[in-house]
Coordinates of C-alpha atoms in Angstrom, one line a residue:
X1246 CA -1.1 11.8 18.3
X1247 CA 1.7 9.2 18.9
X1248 CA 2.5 6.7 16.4
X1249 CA 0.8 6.0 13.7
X1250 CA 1.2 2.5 11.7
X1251 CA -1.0 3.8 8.5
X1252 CA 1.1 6.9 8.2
X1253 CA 4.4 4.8 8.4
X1254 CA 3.0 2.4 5.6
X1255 CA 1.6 5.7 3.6
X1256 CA 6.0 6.7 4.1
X1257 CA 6.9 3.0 2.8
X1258 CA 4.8 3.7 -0.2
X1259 CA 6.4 6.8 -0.7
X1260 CA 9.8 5.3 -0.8
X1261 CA 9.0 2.8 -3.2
X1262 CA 7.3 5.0 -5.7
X1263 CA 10.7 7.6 -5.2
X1264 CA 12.7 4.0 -5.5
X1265 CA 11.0 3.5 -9.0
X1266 CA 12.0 7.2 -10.6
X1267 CA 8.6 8.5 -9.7
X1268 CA 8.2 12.2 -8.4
X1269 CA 5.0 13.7 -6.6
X1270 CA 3.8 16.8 -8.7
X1271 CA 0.5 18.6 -9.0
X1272 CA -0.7 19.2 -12.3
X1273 CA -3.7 22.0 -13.0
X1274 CA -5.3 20.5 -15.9
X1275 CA -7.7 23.1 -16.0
X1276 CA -9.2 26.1 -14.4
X1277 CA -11.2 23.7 -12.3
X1278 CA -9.7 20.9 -11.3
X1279 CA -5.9 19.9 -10.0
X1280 CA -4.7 16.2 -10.4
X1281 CA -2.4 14.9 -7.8
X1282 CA -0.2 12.0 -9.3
X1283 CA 3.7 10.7 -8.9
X1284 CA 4.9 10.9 -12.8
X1285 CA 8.3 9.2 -14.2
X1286 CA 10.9 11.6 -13.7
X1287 CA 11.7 11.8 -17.5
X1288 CA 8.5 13.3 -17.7
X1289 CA 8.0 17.3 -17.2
X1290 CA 7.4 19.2 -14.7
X1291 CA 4.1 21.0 -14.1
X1292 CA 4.3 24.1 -16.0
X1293 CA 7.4 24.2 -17.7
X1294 CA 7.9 23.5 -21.4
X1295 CA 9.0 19.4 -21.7
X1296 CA 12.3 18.4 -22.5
X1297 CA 12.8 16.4 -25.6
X1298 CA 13.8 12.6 -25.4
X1299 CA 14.8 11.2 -29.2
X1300 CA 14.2 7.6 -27.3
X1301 CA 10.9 7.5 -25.0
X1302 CA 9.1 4.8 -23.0
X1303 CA 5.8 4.3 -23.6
X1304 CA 3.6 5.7 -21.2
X1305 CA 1.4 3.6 -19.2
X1306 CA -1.5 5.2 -17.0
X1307 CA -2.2 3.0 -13.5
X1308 CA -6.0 4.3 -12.3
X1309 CA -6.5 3.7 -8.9
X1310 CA -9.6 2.2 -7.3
X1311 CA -12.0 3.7 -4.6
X1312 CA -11.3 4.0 -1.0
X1313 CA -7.7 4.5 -0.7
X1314 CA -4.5 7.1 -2.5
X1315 CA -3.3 5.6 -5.8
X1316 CA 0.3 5.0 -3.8
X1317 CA -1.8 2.1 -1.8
X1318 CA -2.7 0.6 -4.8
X1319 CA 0.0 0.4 -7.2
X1320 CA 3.1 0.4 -4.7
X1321 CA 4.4 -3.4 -5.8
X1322 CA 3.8 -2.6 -9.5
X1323 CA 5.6 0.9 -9.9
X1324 CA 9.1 -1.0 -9.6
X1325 CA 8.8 -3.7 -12.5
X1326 CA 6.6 -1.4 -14.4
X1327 CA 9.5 1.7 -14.4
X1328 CA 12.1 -0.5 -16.5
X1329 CA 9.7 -0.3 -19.3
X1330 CA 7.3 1.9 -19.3
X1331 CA 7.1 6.3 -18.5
X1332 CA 4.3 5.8 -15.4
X1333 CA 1.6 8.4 -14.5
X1334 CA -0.2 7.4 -11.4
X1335 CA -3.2 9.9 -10.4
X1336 CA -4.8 9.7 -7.3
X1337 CA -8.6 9.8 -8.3
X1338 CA -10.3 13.2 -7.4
X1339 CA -11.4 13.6 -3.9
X1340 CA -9.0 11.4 -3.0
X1341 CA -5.2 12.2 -2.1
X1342 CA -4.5 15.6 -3.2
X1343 CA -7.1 15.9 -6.5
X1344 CA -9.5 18.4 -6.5
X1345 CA -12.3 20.1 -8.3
X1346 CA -14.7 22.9 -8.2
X1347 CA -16.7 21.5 -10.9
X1348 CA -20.4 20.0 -10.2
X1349 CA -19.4 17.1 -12.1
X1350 CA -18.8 13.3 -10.7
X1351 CA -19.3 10.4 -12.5
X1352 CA -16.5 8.1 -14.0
X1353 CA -16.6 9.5 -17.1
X1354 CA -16.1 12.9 -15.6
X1355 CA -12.6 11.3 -14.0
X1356 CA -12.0 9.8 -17.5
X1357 CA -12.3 13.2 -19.2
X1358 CA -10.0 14.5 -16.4
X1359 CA -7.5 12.1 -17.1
X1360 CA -7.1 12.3 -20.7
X1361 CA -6.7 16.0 -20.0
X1362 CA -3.7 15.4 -17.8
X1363 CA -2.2 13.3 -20.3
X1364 CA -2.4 16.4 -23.1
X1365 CA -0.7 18.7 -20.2
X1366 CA 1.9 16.3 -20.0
X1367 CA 2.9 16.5 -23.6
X1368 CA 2.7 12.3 -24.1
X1369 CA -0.1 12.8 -26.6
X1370 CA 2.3 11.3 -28.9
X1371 CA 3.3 8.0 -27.3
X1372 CA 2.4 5.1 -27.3
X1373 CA -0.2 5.3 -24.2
X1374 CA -1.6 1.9 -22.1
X1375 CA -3.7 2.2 -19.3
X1376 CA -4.6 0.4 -16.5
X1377 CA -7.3 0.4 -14.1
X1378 CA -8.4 -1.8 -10.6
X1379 CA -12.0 -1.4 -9.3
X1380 CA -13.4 1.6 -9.9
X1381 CA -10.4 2.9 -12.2
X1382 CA -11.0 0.1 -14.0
X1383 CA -14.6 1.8 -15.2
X1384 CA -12.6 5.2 -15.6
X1385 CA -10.2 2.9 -18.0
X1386 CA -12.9 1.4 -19.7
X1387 CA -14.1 4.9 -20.8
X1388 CA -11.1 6.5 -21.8
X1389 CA -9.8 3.3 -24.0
X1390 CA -13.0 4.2 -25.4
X1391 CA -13.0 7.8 -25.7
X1392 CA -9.4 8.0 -27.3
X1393 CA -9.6 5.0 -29.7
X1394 CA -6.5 2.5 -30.5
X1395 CA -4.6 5.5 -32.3
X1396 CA -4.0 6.6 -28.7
X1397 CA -4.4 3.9 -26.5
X1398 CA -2.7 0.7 -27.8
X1399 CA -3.6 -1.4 -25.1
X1400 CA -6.2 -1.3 -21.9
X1401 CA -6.0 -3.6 -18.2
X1402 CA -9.3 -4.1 -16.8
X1403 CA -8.8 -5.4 -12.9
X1404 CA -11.6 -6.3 -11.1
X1405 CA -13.6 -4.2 -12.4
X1406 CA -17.6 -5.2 -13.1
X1407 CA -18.1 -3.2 -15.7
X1408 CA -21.7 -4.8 -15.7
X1409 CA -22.7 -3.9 -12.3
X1410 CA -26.1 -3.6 -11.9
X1411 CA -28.7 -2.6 -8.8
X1412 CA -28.9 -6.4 -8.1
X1413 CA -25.4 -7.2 -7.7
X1414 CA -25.2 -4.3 -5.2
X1415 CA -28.0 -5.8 -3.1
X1416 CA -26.1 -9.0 -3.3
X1417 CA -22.7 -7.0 -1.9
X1418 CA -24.9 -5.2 0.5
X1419 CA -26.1 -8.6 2.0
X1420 CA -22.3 -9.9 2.4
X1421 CA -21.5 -7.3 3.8
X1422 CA -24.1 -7.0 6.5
X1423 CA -25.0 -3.5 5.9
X1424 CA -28.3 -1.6 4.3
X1425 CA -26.8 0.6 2.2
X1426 CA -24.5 0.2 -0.3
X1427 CA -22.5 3.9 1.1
X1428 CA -22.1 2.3 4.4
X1429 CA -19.6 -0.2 3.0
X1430 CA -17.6 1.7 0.6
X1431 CA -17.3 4.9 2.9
X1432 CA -17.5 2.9 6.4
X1433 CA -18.4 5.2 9.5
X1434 CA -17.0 2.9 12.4
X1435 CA -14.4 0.3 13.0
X1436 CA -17.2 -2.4 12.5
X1437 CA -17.7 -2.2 9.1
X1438 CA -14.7 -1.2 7.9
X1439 CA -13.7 -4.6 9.0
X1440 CA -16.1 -5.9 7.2
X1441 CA -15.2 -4.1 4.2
X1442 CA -11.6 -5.0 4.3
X1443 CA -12.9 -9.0 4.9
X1444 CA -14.7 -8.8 1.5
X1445 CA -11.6 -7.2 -0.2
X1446 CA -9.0 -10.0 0.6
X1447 CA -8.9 -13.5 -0.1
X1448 CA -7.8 -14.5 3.1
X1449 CA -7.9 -11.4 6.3
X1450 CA -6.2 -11.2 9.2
X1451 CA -8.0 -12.7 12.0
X1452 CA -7.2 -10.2 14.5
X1453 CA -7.1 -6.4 13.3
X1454 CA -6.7 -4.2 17.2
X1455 CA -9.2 -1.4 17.6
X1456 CA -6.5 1.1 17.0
X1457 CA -4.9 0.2 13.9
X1458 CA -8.9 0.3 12.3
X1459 CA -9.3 3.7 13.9
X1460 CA -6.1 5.1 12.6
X1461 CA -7.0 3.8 8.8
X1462 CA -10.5 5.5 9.4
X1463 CA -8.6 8.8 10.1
X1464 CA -6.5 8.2 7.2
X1465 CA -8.8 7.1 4.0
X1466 CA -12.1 7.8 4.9
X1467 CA -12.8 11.3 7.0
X1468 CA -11.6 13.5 3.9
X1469 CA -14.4 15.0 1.2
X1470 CA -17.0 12.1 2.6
X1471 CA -19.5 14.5 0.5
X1472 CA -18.1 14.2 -2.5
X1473 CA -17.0 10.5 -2.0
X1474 CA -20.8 10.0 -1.8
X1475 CA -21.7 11.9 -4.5
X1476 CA -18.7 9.9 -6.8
X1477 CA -20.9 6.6 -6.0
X1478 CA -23.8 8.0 -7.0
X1479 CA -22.9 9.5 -10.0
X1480 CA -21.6 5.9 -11.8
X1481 CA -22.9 6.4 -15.5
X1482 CA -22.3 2.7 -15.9
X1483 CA -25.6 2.3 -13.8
X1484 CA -27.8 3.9 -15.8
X1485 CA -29.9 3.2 -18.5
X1486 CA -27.8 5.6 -21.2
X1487 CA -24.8 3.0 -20.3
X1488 CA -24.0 -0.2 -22.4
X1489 CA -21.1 -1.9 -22.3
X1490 CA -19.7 -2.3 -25.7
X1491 CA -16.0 -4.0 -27.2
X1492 CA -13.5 -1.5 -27.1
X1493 CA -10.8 -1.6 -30.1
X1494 CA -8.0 -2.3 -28.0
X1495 CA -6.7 -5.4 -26.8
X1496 CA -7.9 -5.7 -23.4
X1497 CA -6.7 -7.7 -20.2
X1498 CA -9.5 -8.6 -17.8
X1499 CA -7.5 -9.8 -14.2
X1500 CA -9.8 -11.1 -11.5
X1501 CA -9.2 -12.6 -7.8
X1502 CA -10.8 -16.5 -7.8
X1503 CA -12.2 -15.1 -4.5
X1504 CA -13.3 -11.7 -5.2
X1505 CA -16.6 -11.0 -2.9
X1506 CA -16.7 -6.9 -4.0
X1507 CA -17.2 -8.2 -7.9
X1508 CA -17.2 -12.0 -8.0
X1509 CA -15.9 -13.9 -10.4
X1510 CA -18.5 -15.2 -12.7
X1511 CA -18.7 -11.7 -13.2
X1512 CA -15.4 -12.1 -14.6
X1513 CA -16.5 -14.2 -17.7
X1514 CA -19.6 -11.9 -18.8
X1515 CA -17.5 -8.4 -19.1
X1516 CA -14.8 -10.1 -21.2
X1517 CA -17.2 -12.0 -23.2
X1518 CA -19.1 -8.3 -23.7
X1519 CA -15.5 -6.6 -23.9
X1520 CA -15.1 -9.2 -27.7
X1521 CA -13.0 -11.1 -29.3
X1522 CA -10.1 -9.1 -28.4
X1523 CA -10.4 -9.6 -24.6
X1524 CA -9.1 -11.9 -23.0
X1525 CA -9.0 -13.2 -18.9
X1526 CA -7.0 -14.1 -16.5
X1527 CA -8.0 -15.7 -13.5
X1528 CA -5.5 -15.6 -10.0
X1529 CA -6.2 -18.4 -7.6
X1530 CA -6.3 -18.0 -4.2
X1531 CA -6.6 -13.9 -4.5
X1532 CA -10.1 -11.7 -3.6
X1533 CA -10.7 -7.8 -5.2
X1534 CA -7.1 -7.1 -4.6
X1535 CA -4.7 -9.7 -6.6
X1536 CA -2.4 -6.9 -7.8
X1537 CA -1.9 -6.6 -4.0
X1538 CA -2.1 -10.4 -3.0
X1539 CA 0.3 -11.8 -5.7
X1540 CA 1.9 -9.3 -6.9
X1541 CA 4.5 -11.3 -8.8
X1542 CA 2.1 -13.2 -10.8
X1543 CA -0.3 -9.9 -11.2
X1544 CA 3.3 -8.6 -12.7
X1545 CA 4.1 -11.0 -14.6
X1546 CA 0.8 -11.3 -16.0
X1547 CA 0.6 -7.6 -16.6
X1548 CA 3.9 -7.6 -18.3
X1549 CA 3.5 -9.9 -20.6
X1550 CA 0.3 -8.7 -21.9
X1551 CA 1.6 -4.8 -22.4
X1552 CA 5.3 -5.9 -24.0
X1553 CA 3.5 -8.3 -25.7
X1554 CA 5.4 -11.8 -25.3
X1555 CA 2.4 -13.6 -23.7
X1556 CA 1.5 -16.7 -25.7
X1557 CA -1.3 -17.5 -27.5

């Protein structure tokens, strides 16, 4: 194969997450399942016994979204985010290198997982935040929920309908010009995978060549299409056991103006359901990915709302 422009950006990533103090690890969190994830280097390694620090960061927890590795997603917030903050970014499983043999695959499942990978770590006693975009922000949602405030002080919730329904997926469906819902989120061919990627940012490129949308195919969507499928199917928050209730936590709610995945009146009816202590924050001129789009607001934004010198 000759060049490839997705695994160049995939080594750019990289760089930025080493950049930031971050190491790539593998952490067995039980017998089942193995959690990819680049951790603070303060933090320890896999299997060893953890080295005590009389001074240490908070941790904060970033929960990728659904499609790509977690390194595609958080790469222009690992930087800022380091000065503060111990960071644990897992790459969800199925995707990156996560795995499980376990039957199990709904958002809560990945919740569970997660909180698990926080015990192994030894951070049980800090000072944890966590946030999620898209799909992480459901797997957020659950385990701000789970754990309570005495673990999680506060939670980010990025465009993430946490009130998605059958009816909002026929509307996405229709915008995206496809008949089933799987079609978009794991795209087949080139076609709708530009399609995808045109509902995902605010403004996309006009022109995408044949062979960079072919080389992104082989990169994010040939790998454990199975269990992919089975990850959208399993969503909890669709079924009738699931209601959305305030969580005890401050919460952040970030949307993209121009989201078309989750749009933003959306926005407005999950904080409003989240309670009093929600709050949202709106970025113009963004779509599904405005921690991507404007990353220096998103930061700032983000920043202000975990350290806690946002105004009232």
């Amino acid at each position: 194969m000759g060049f490839s422009i997705v695994s160049f950006m995939n080594s750019m990533f990289r760089r930025s997450f080493v950049s930031a103090g971050l190491r790539s690890d593998d952490i067995s969190v039980d017998s089942d399942t193995t959690i990819h994830c680049w951790i603070s280097a303060s933090l320890p390694v896999s299997n060893e016994s953890k080295n005590p620090d009389m001074n240490p960061k908070p941790v904060l927890l970033l929960i990728p979204g659904f499609g790509v590795h977690a390194i595609w997603h958080w790469n222009a917030q690992v930087g800022p985010l380091s000065r503060h903050f111990d960071i644990i970014v897992p790459d969800l499983i199925f995707f990156g290198g996560s795995t499980t043999s376990s039957s199990l695959r709904s958002e809560v499942f990945q919740a569970e997982v997660f909180t698990r990978l926080l015990d192994v770590l030894g951070v049980a006693d800090r000072d944890i935040y966590i946030a999620g975009t898209s799909y992480g922000g459901f797997v957020a949602y659950h385990m701000a929920q789970s754990l309570g405030s005495e673990r999680v002080k506060r939670v980010v919730i990025a465009s993430s309908d946490l009130l998605k329904s059958e009816e909002d997926d026929k509307e996405l469906m229709k915008r995206g010009g496809v008949d089933n819902l799987v079609d978009l989120m794991l795209p087949k061919n080139t076609k709708t995978l530009k399609s995808l990627m045109g509902l995902t940012t605010y403004r996309p490129p006009k022109f995408m060549p044949e062979f960079l949308l072919k080389d992104i195919m082989r990169y994010h969507y040939k790998e454990n299409t199975e269990q992919k499928l089975e990850l959208i199917n399993g969503l909890v928050l669709e079924t009738k056991d699931f209601e959305l209730t305030p969580l005890q936590q401050d919460v952040l709610v970030v949307w993209g103006e121009g989201d078309q995945i989750f749009p933003v009146d959306k926005a407005y009816k999950v904080k409003e359901k989240l309670g009093d202590k929600a709050r949202l924050e709106v970025l113009p001129k963004t779509g599904h990915m405005p921690h991507q789009e404007d990353s220096k607001r998103f930061n700032k934004i983000l920043l202000n709302f975990l350290l806690d010198t946002s105004k009232p």
